[in-house]
Structures are given as structure tokens and as C-alpha cells.
Short mmCIF file of C-alpha atoms (C1' of nucleotides) in Angstrom, two decimals:
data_model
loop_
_atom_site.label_atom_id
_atom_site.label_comp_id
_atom_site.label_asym_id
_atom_site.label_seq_id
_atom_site.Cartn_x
_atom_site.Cartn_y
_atom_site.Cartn_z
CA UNK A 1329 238.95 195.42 193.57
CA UNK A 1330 238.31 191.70 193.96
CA UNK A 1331 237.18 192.72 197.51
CA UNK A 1332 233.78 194.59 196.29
CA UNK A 1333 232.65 191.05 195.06
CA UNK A 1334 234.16 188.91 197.98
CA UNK A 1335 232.39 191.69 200.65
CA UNK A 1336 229.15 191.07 198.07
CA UNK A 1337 229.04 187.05 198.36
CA UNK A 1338 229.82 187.39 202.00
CA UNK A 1339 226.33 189.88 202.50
CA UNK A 1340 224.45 188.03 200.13
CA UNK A 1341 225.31 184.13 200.59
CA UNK A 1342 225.74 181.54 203.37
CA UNK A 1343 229.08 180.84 201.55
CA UNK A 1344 232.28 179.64 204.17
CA UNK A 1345 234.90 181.87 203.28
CA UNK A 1346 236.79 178.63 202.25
CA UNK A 1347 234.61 178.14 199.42
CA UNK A 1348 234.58 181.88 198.90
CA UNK A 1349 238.74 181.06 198.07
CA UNK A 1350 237.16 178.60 195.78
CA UNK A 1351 235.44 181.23 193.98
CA UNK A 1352 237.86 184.06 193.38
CA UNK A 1353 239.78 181.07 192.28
CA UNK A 1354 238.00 181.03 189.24
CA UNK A 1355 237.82 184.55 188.48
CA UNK A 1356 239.09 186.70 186.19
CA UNK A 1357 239.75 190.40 186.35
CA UNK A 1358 239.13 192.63 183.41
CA UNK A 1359 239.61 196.05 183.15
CA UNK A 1360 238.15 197.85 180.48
CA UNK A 1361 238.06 202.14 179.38
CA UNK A 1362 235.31 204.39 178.73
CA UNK A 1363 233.75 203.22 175.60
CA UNK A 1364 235.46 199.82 175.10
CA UNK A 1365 233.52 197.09 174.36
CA UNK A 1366 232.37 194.34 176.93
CA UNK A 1367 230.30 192.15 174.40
CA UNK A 1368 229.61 193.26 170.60
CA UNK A 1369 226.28 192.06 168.72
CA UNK A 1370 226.67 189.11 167.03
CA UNK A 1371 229.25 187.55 169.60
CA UNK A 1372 228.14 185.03 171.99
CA UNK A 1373 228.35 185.66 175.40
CA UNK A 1374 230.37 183.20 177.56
CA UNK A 1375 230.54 184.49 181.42
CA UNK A 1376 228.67 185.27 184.39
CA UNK A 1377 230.01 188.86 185.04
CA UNK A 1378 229.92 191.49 188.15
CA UNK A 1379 230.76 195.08 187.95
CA UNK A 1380 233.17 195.70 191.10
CA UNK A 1381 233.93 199.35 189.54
CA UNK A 1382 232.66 201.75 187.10
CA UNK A 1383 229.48 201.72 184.82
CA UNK A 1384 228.44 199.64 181.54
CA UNK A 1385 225.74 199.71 180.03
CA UNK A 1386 223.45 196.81 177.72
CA UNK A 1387 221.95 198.06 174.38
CA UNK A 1388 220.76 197.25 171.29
CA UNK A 1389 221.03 199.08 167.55
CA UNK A 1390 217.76 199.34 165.46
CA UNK A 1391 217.89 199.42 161.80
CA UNK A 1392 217.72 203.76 161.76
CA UNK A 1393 220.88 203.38 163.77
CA UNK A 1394 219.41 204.20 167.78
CA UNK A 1395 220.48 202.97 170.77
CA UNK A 1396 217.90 201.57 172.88
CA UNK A 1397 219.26 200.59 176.63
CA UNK A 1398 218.32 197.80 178.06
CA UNK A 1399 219.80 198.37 181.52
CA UNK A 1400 222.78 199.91 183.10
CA UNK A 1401 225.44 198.12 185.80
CA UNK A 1402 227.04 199.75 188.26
CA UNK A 1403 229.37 199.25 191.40
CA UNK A 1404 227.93 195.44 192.56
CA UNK A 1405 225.45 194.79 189.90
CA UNK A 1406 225.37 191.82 187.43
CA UNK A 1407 225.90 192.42 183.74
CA UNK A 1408 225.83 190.03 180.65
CA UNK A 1409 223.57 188.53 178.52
CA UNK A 1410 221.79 185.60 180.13
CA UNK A 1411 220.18 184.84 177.16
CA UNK A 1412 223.07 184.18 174.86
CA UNK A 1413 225.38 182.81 177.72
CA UNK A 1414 222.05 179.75 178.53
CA UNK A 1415 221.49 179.17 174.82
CA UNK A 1416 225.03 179.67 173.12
CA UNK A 1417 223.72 181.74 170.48
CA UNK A 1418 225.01 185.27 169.32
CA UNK A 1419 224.25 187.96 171.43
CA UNK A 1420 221.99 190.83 169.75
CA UNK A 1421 223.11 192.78 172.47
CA UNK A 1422 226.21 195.27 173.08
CA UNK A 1423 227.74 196.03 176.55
CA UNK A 1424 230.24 198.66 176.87
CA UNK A 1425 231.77 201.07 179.64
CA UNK A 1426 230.45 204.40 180.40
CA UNK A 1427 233.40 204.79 182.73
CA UNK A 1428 236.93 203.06 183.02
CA UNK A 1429 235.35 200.02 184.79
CA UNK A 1430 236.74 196.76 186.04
CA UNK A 1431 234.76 193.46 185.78
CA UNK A 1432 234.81 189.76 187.52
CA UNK A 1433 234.50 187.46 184.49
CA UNK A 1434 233.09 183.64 185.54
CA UNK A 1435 233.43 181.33 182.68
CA UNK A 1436 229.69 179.53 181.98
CA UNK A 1437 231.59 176.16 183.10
CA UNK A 1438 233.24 177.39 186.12
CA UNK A 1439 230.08 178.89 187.16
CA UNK A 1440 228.43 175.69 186.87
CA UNK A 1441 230.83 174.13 188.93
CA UNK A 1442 230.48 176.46 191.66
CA UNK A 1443 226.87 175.81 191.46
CA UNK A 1444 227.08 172.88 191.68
CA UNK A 1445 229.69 172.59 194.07
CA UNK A 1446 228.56 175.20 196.63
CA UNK A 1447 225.00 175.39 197.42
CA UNK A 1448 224.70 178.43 199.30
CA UNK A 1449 226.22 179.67 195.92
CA UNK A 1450 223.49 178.33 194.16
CA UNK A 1451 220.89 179.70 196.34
CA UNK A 1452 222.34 183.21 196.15
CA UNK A 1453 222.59 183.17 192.27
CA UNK A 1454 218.79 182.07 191.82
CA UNK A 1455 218.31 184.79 194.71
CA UNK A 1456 219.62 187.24 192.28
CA UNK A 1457 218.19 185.90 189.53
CA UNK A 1458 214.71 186.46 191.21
CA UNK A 1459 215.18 189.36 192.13
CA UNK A 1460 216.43 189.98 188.41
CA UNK A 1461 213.02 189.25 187.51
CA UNK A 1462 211.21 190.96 189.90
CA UNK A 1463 212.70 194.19 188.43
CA UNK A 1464 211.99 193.46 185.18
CA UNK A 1465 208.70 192.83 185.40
CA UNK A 1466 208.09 196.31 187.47
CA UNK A 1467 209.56 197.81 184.76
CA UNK A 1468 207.28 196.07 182.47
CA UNK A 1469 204.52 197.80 184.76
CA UNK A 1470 205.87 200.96 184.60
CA UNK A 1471 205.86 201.01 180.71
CA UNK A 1472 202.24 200.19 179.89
CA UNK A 1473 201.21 202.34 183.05
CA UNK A 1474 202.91 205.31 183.03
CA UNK A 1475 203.45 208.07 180.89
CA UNK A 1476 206.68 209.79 179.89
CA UNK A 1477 206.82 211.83 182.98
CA UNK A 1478 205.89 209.62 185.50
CA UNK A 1479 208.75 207.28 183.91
CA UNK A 1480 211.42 209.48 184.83
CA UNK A 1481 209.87 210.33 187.98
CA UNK A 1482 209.62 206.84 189.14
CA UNK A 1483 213.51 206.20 187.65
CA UNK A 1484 214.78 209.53 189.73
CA UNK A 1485 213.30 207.85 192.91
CA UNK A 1486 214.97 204.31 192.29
CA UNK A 1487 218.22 205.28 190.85
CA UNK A 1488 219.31 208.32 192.19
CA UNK A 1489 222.18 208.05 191.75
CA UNK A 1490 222.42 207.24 188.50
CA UNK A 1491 220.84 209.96 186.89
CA UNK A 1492 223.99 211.66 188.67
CA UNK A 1493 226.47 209.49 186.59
CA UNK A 1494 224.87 209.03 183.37
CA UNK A 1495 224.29 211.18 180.26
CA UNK A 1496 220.48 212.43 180.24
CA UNK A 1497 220.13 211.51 176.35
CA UNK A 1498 221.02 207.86 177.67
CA UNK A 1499 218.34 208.12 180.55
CA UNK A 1500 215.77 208.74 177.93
CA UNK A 1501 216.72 205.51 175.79
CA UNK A 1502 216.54 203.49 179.17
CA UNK A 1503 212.64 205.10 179.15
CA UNK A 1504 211.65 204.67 175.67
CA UNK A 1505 211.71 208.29 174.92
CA UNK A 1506 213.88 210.70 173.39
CA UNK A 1507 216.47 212.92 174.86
CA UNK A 1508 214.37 215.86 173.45
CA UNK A 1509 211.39 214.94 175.37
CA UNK A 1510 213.18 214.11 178.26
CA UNK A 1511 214.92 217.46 178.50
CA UNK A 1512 211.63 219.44 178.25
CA UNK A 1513 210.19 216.66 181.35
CA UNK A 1514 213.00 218.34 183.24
CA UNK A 1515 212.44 221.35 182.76
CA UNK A 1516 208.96 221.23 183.24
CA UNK A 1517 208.98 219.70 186.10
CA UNK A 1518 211.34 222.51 187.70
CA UNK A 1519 209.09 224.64 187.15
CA UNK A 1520 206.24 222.97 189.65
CA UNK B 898 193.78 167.44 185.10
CA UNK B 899 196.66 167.11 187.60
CA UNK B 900 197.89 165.01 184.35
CA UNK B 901 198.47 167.93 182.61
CA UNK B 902 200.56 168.92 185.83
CA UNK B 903 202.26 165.70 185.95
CA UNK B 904 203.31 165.64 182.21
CA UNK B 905 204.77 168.98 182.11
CA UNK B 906 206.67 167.95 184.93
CA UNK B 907 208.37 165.13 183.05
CA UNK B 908 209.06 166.64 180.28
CA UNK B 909 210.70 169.78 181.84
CA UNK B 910 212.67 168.22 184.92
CA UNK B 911 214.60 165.03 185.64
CA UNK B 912 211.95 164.23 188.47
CA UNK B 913 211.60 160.20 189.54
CA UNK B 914 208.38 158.83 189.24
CA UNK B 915 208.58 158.57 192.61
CA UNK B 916 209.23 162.24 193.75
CA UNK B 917 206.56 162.82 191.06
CA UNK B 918 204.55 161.13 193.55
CA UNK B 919 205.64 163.25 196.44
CA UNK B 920 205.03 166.53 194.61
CA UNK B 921 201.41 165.77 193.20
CA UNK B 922 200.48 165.03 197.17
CA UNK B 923 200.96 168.28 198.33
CA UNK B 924 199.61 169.74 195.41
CA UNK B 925 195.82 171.71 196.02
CA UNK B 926 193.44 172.23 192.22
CA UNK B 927 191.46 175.06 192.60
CA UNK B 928 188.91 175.53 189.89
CA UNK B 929 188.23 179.08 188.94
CA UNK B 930 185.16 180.13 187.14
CA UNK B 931 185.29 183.04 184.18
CA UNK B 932 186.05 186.12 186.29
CA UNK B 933 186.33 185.06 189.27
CA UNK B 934 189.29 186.16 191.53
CA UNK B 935 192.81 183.83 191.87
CA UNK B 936 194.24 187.21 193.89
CA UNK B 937 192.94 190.67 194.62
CA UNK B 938 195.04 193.53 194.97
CA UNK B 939 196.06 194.32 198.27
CA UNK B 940 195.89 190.56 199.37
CA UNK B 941 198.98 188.33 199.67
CA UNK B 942 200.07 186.02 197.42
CA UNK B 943 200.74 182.51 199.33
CA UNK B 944 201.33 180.21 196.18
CA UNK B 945 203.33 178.33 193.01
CA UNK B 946 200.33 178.15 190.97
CA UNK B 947 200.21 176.63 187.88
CA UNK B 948 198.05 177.07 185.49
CA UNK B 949 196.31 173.10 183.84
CA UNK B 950 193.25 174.36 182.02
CA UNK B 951 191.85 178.07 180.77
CA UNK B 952 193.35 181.10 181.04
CA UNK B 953 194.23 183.72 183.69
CA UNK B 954 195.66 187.02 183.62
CA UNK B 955 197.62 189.25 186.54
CA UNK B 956 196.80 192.96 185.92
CA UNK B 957 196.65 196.05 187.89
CA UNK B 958 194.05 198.97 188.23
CA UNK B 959 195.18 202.64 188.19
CA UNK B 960 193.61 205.72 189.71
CA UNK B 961 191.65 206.11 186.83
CA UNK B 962 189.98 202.48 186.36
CA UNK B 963 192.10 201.40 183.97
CA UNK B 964 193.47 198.07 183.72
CA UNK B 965 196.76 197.30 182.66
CA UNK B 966 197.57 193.93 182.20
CA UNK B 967 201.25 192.49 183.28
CA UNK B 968 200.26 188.83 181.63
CA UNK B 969 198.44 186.09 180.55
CA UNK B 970 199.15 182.24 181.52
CA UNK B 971 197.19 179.75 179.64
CA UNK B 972 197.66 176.03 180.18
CA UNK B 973 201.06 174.60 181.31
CA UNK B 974 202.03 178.17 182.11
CA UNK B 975 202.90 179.47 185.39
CA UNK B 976 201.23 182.32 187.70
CA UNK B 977 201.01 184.51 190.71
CA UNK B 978 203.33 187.25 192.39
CA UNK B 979 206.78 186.50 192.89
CA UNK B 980 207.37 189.82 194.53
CA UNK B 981 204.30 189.11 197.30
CA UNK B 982 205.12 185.40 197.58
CA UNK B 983 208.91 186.14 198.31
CA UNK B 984 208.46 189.28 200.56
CA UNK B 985 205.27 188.41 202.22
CA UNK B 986 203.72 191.78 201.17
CA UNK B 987 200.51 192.60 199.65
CA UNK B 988 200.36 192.43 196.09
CA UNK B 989 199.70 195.14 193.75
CA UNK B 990 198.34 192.88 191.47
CA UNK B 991 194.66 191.05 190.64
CA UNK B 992 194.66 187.87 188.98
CA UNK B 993 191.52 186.74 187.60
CA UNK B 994 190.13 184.11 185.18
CA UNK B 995 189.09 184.83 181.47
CA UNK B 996 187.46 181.44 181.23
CA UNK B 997 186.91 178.58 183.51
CA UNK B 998 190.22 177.62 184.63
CA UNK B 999 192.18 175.00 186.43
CA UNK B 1000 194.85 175.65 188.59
CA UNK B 1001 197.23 173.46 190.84
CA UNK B 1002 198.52 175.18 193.65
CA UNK B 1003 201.49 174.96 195.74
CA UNK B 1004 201.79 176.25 199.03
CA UNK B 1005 205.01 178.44 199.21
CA UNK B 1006 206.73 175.89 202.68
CA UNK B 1007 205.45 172.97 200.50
CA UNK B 1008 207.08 174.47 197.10
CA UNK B 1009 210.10 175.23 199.44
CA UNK B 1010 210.33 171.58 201.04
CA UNK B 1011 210.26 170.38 197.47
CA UNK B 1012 213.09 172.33 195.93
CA UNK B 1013 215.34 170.99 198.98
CA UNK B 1014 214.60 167.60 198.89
CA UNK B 1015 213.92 167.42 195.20
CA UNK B 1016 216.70 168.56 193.75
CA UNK B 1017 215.23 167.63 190.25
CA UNK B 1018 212.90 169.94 191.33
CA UNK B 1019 214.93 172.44 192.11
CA UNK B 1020 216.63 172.87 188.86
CA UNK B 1021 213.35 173.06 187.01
CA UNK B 1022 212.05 175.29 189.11
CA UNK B 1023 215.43 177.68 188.46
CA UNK B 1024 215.43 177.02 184.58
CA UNK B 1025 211.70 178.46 184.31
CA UNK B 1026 212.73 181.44 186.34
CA UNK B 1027 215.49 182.18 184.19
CA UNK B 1028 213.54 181.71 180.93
CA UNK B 1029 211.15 184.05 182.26
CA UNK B 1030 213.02 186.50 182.75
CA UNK B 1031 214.56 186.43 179.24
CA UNK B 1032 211.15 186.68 178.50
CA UNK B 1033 210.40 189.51 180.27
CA UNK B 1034 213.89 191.58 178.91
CA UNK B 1035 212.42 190.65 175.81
CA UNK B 1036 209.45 191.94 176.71
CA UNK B 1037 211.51 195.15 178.01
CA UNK B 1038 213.12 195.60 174.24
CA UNK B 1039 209.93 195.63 172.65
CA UNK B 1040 208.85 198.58 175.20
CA UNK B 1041 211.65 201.01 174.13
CA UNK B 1042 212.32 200.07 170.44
CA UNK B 1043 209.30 199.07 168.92
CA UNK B 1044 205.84 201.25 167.48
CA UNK B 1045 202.34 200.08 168.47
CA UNK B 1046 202.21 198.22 165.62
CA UNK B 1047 205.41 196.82 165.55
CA UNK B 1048 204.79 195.56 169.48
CA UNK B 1049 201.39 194.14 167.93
CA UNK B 1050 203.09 192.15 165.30
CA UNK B 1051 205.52 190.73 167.21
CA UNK B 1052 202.80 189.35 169.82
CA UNK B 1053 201.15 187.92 166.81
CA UNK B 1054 204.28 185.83 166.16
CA UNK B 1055 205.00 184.95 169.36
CA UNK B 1056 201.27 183.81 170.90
CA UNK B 1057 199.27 183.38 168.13
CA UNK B 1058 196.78 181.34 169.77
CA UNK B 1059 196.49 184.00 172.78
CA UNK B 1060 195.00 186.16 169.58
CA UNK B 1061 192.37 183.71 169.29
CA UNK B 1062 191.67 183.26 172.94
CA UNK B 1063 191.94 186.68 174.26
CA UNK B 1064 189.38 189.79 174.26
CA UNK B 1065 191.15 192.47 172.12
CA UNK B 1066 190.91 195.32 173.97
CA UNK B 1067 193.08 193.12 177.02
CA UNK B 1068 195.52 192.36 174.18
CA UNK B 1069 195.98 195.98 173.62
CA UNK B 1070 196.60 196.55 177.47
CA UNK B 1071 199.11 194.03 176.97
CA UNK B 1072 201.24 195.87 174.44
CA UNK B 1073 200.56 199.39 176.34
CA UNK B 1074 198.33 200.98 173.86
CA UNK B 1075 194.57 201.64 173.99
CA UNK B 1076 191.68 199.30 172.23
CA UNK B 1077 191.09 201.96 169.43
CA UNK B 1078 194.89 202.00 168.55
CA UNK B 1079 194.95 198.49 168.44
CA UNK B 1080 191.70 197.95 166.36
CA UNK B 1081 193.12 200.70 163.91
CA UNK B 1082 196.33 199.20 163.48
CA UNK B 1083 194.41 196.17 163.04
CA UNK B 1084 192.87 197.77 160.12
CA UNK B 1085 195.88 199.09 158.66
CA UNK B 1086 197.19 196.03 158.28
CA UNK B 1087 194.79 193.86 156.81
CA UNK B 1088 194.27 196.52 153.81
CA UNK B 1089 197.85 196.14 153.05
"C1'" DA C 850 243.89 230.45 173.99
"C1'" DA C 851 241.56 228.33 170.28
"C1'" DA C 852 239.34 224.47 168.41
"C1'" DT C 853 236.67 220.35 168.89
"C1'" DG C 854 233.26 217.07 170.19
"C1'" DG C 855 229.58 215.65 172.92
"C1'" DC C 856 225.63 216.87 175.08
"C1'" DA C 857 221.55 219.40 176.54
"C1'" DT C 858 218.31 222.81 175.32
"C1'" DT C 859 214.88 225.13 172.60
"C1'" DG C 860 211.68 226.05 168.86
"C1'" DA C 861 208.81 224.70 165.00
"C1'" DT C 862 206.38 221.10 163.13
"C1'" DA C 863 204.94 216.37 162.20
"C1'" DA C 864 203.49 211.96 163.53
"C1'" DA C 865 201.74 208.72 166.73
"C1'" DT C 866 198.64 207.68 170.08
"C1'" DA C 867 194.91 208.79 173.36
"C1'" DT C 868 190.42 210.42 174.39
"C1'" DC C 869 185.54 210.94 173.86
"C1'" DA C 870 181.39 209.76 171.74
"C1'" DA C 871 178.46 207.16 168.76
"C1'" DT C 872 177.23 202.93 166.40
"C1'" DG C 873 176.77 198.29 165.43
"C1'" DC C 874 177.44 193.47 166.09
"C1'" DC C 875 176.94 189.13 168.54
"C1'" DA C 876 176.40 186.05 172.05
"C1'" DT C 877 173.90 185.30 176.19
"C1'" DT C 878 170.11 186.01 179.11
"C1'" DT C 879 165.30 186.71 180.00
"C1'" DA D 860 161.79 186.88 170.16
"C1'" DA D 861 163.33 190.71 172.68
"C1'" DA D 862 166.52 192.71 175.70
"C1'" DT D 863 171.07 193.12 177.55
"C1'" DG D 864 175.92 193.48 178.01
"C1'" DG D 865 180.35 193.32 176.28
"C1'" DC D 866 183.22 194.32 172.70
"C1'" DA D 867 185.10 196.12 168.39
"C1'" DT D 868 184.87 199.73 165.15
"C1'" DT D 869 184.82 204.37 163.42
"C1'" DG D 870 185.08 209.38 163.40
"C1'" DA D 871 186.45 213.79 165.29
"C1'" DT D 872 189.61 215.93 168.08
"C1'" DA D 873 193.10 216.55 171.71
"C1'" DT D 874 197.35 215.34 173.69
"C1'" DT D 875 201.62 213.33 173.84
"C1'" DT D 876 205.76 212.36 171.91
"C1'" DA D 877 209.01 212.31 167.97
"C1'" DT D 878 211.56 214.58 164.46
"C1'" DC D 879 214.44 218.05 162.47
"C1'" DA D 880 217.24 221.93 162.89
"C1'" DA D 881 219.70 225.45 165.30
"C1'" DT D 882 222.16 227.13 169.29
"C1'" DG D 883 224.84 227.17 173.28
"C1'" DC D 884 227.54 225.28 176.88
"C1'" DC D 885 231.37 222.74 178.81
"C1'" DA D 886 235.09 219.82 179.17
"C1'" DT D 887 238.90 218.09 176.71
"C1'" DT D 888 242.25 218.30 173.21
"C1'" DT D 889 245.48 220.76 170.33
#
DNA sequence: AAATGGCATTGATAAATATCAATGCCATTT
DNA sequence: AAATGGCATTGATATTTATCAATGCCATTT
């Protein structure tokens, strides 16, 4: 499965495939089941980490006990906690695996190294990271624009094909709403 | 004012003296009275602007009039469109002035020149993209876990001088809610 | 085949937030 | 000093969304 993230660097960096050996070099397979944890709250985070099969997910627990989901990874996404991983501190994040899933773990130094090392690597990571923050920040838009409705709409059109693969109730945390309200959006909507 | 430019740029980055030099000379300071126009919707965003005295704000209209406001930047803050400066498109976004403001700009080949031949540079540059977008997950967690007056609280924590500086009702378009839920909550506090 | 667990759905109701309209306050302009 | 414009506040009401509870449907386990 190492191949989804070698055919990834290829499309998305300059890199030689010599320093692409250099890279897998440093990686480190892991294979986790549905429902095992990636990263529990309170740990720190210590990798750079890419999703070459199968689904996690990033969320937090409030006092009352919900789940609120900060994102999902898929197939060729990025997954981790930056924030923990840049300042060392414990994560108050949880990642764990919708699906059996298998993960490329970079340690934070080996990462560094490659950065450093390999600077078409370096320009594809802040690529990513970029990008990263260019979809945050449309999300950010899309919550003090848009109401319930037009949420899911506007997820349906960018992820596809994730409402496919993921439970609806967990859809609705992504939004900020509840699975209740989400259901009736649904079925309103199929209506029209 | 460039000083203020200058400083930050020290403090933040491992720049010599001497790049320092190299950096200030292609930079341009706009001035910017109270509401006048940095970027209009529909325009493209050509810059690294940063922001050395007042305070700006990106926001966007919808088909209704309203505003909804993505952020502030106050001095030593950063601004613009990432997503029109990196894809060439026209924005979505305004950014306009909420006092009389300073700005250095940075055309995007001169910003690029710099990041390759100022390595220094480069690295700042890449820090304060990843920090904001921490900032803006944060931002993202407060969306789909927190009430209206939670979200208000925490903004107090985290910018309390932006409460001082900023017109309410733009506050509330901040945190998603409308000016009468904010000056209610407002209220509702204070008694207690 | 029966039992179980995890979801989604649906209904009734409550709570949060938005909308609309009116008023008042202050700073700035004339 | 009077007039103006921009906000914030307040009240009444509507709308949206959440909460709580019950039910049903599948897929998986026993």
C-alpha cells in the first residue's frame, strides 16, 4: 500500500525518485481496525501521517459527552494533529478508524530531515499545508454564512463520496448540527 | 512605519540584516483610509500584505446584503486571499479598512524571489502559515462545539483588545450570530 | 432463526437564535 | 446648536435547531 503515497509524492512533488527511496526509507506502516485508536486526547502527537487506505476520522469530546468532528481522512489525505506534533503538547484531539485503514507514519524528526534534505519535499509539504488552510478557512465561510441546509448541500457537492462511506449522524457533527436535524434536511430536501 | 515591518521580521525569522535590507526594497506601503477598499470582491488578489498600523477586515457579502466577516488583522498581522493570490482567480472576498491603516505590500514574484533566495525567509513565511491554520481549526472547533455565547467568550479571551477596537455588530459577524444576539448575550452576562 | 447493537427516522416539545421594528445614544458634520 | 448617521439596545415574534423519547430497520453476532 506504500505505492498510494509513492504514486502521491510523484503527482504532487518535483521529488527524483532517488530521494523518493529516501523517503519510504523513513516510513512506517501501520495498520489499524475499525474503531482503534490513531491518537487518544491527552497524548501528544509525534508524526506526520498519510492515509494510503481506509477512513479516520479527528474529533473532540465536550464535557456532555458529544463528539464533534473536526475532519475526516480518506484514501491520500493527511491526518494528525499539527498542533500538538509543532508544539509538543498533549493532543485534545482523538483520531480513530472508521474502516480497517492503513497509515504512513513520519516521525516529527525524520520529517524534518526530509525537509530539510529534499526541497521539492519541502515545497510540496507547505503546498499541502496551504492548501490545508485554504480549506479551512472556506469552511470557516461556510459556517457563519450558511444555514443548516445549505451546509450539507455545499458538503454533498465537495465530498461526494463521503457521504457514501460515512455514518449520517457523523456528517451532522462534521456540520455543527445534530443527526436529528440532519435526517429531516434529507428528507426534506427529497421532497423538492 | 516600515519599522514596525522590519521588527516583526526580526523577531519572527532568522533574517540577516542584510537580507532585511533586500526585503524592505521591494516592499510597496499603501496607506488606506477608514473604509476604503484593500480588495473588492470579484478583483484579484496580487499581494503578501501586511498589516503595520490600523485595522482591516476580509469579509464577504451574500445575496441578501449581509456581511459576514472571515477576519480581522490589526497591526503586525497578516492579510489578503491566499486562495486568489495562489490560483490567480477572483476573490470572493472584500477587504476594507476600519480605521486608517498602514499596509506593506509584497508583490506575489517579489514575495516568491524572496522565499528562494531567503531561505530565512522562507521558513518564516511557512511557520506563520502553519500557525494560521491551527488558528483557523481552532476557529473550526469553536463552530461545531460551542453556543453563541460560549463562541463570544472565548473571543473575549483570545483578542481582547479587538473588543475594544472593533464595532460590535462586526464582532458578532465574526462569531456567526446576529448584532441583537450578541448585544443580548452581552447583557446576560454582565447581570451575572 | 433469534437476538443484538448501531443507526436513521419521526414526532412532540423546548431552547436558541434570527428577524423586524422602534428607540435612544453619541460622535461627527453642518 | 442642530442635524445626521451609525450603532447598540430592547421588545415582540418567527424561525431554526436541539432535545428527548419511541420506533423501526439492517447488518452482524450468537
Amino acid at each position: 500500500m506504500i505505492e498510494v503515497f509513492k504514486k502521491y509524492i510523484r503527482e504532487k512533488s518535483k521529488v527524483s525518485e532517488e530521494d523518493l527511496d529516501k523517503i519510504i526509507a523513513v516510513c512506517q506502516v501501520k495498520r489499524v481496525r475499525k474503531r482503534q485508536y490513531l491518537l487518544q486526547e491527552g497524548d501528544v502527537w509525534k508524526y506526520n501521517a498519510f492515509v494510503t487506505k481506509g477512513c479516520v476520522r479527528t474529533y473532540t469530546l465536550d464535557d456532555k459527552g458529544n463528539e464533534h468532528i473536526i475532519n475526516f481522512a480518506v484514501e491520500n489525505w493527511w491526518t494528525g494533529d499539527r498542533e500538538s506534533l509543532a508544539s509538543g503538547e498533549s493532543s485534545i484531539f482523538n483520531i480513530d478508524a472508521l474502516e480497517d485503514s492503513e497509515i504512513v507514519l513520519i516521525s516529527k524528526s525524520n520529517f524534518e530531515m526530509l525537509c530539510v534534505q529534499i526541497p521539492a519535499f519541502n515545497d510540496m509539504v507547505n503546498g499541502i499545508l496551504q492548501k490545508s488552510f485554504i480549506v479551512a478557512q472556506n469552511r470557516i465561510h461556510t459556517f457563519i454564512s450558511l444555514s443548516a441546509e445549505e451546509k450539507y448541500l455545499k458538503f454533498l457537492e465537495k465530498f461526494p463520496h463521503l457521504v457514501m462511506r460515512v455514518p449520517q449522524g457523523m456528517i451532522a457533527s462534521y456540520l455543527g448540527i445534530t443527526p436529528e436535524t440532519l435526517s429531516r434536511i434529507r428528507n426534506q430536501t427529497a421532497k423538492k
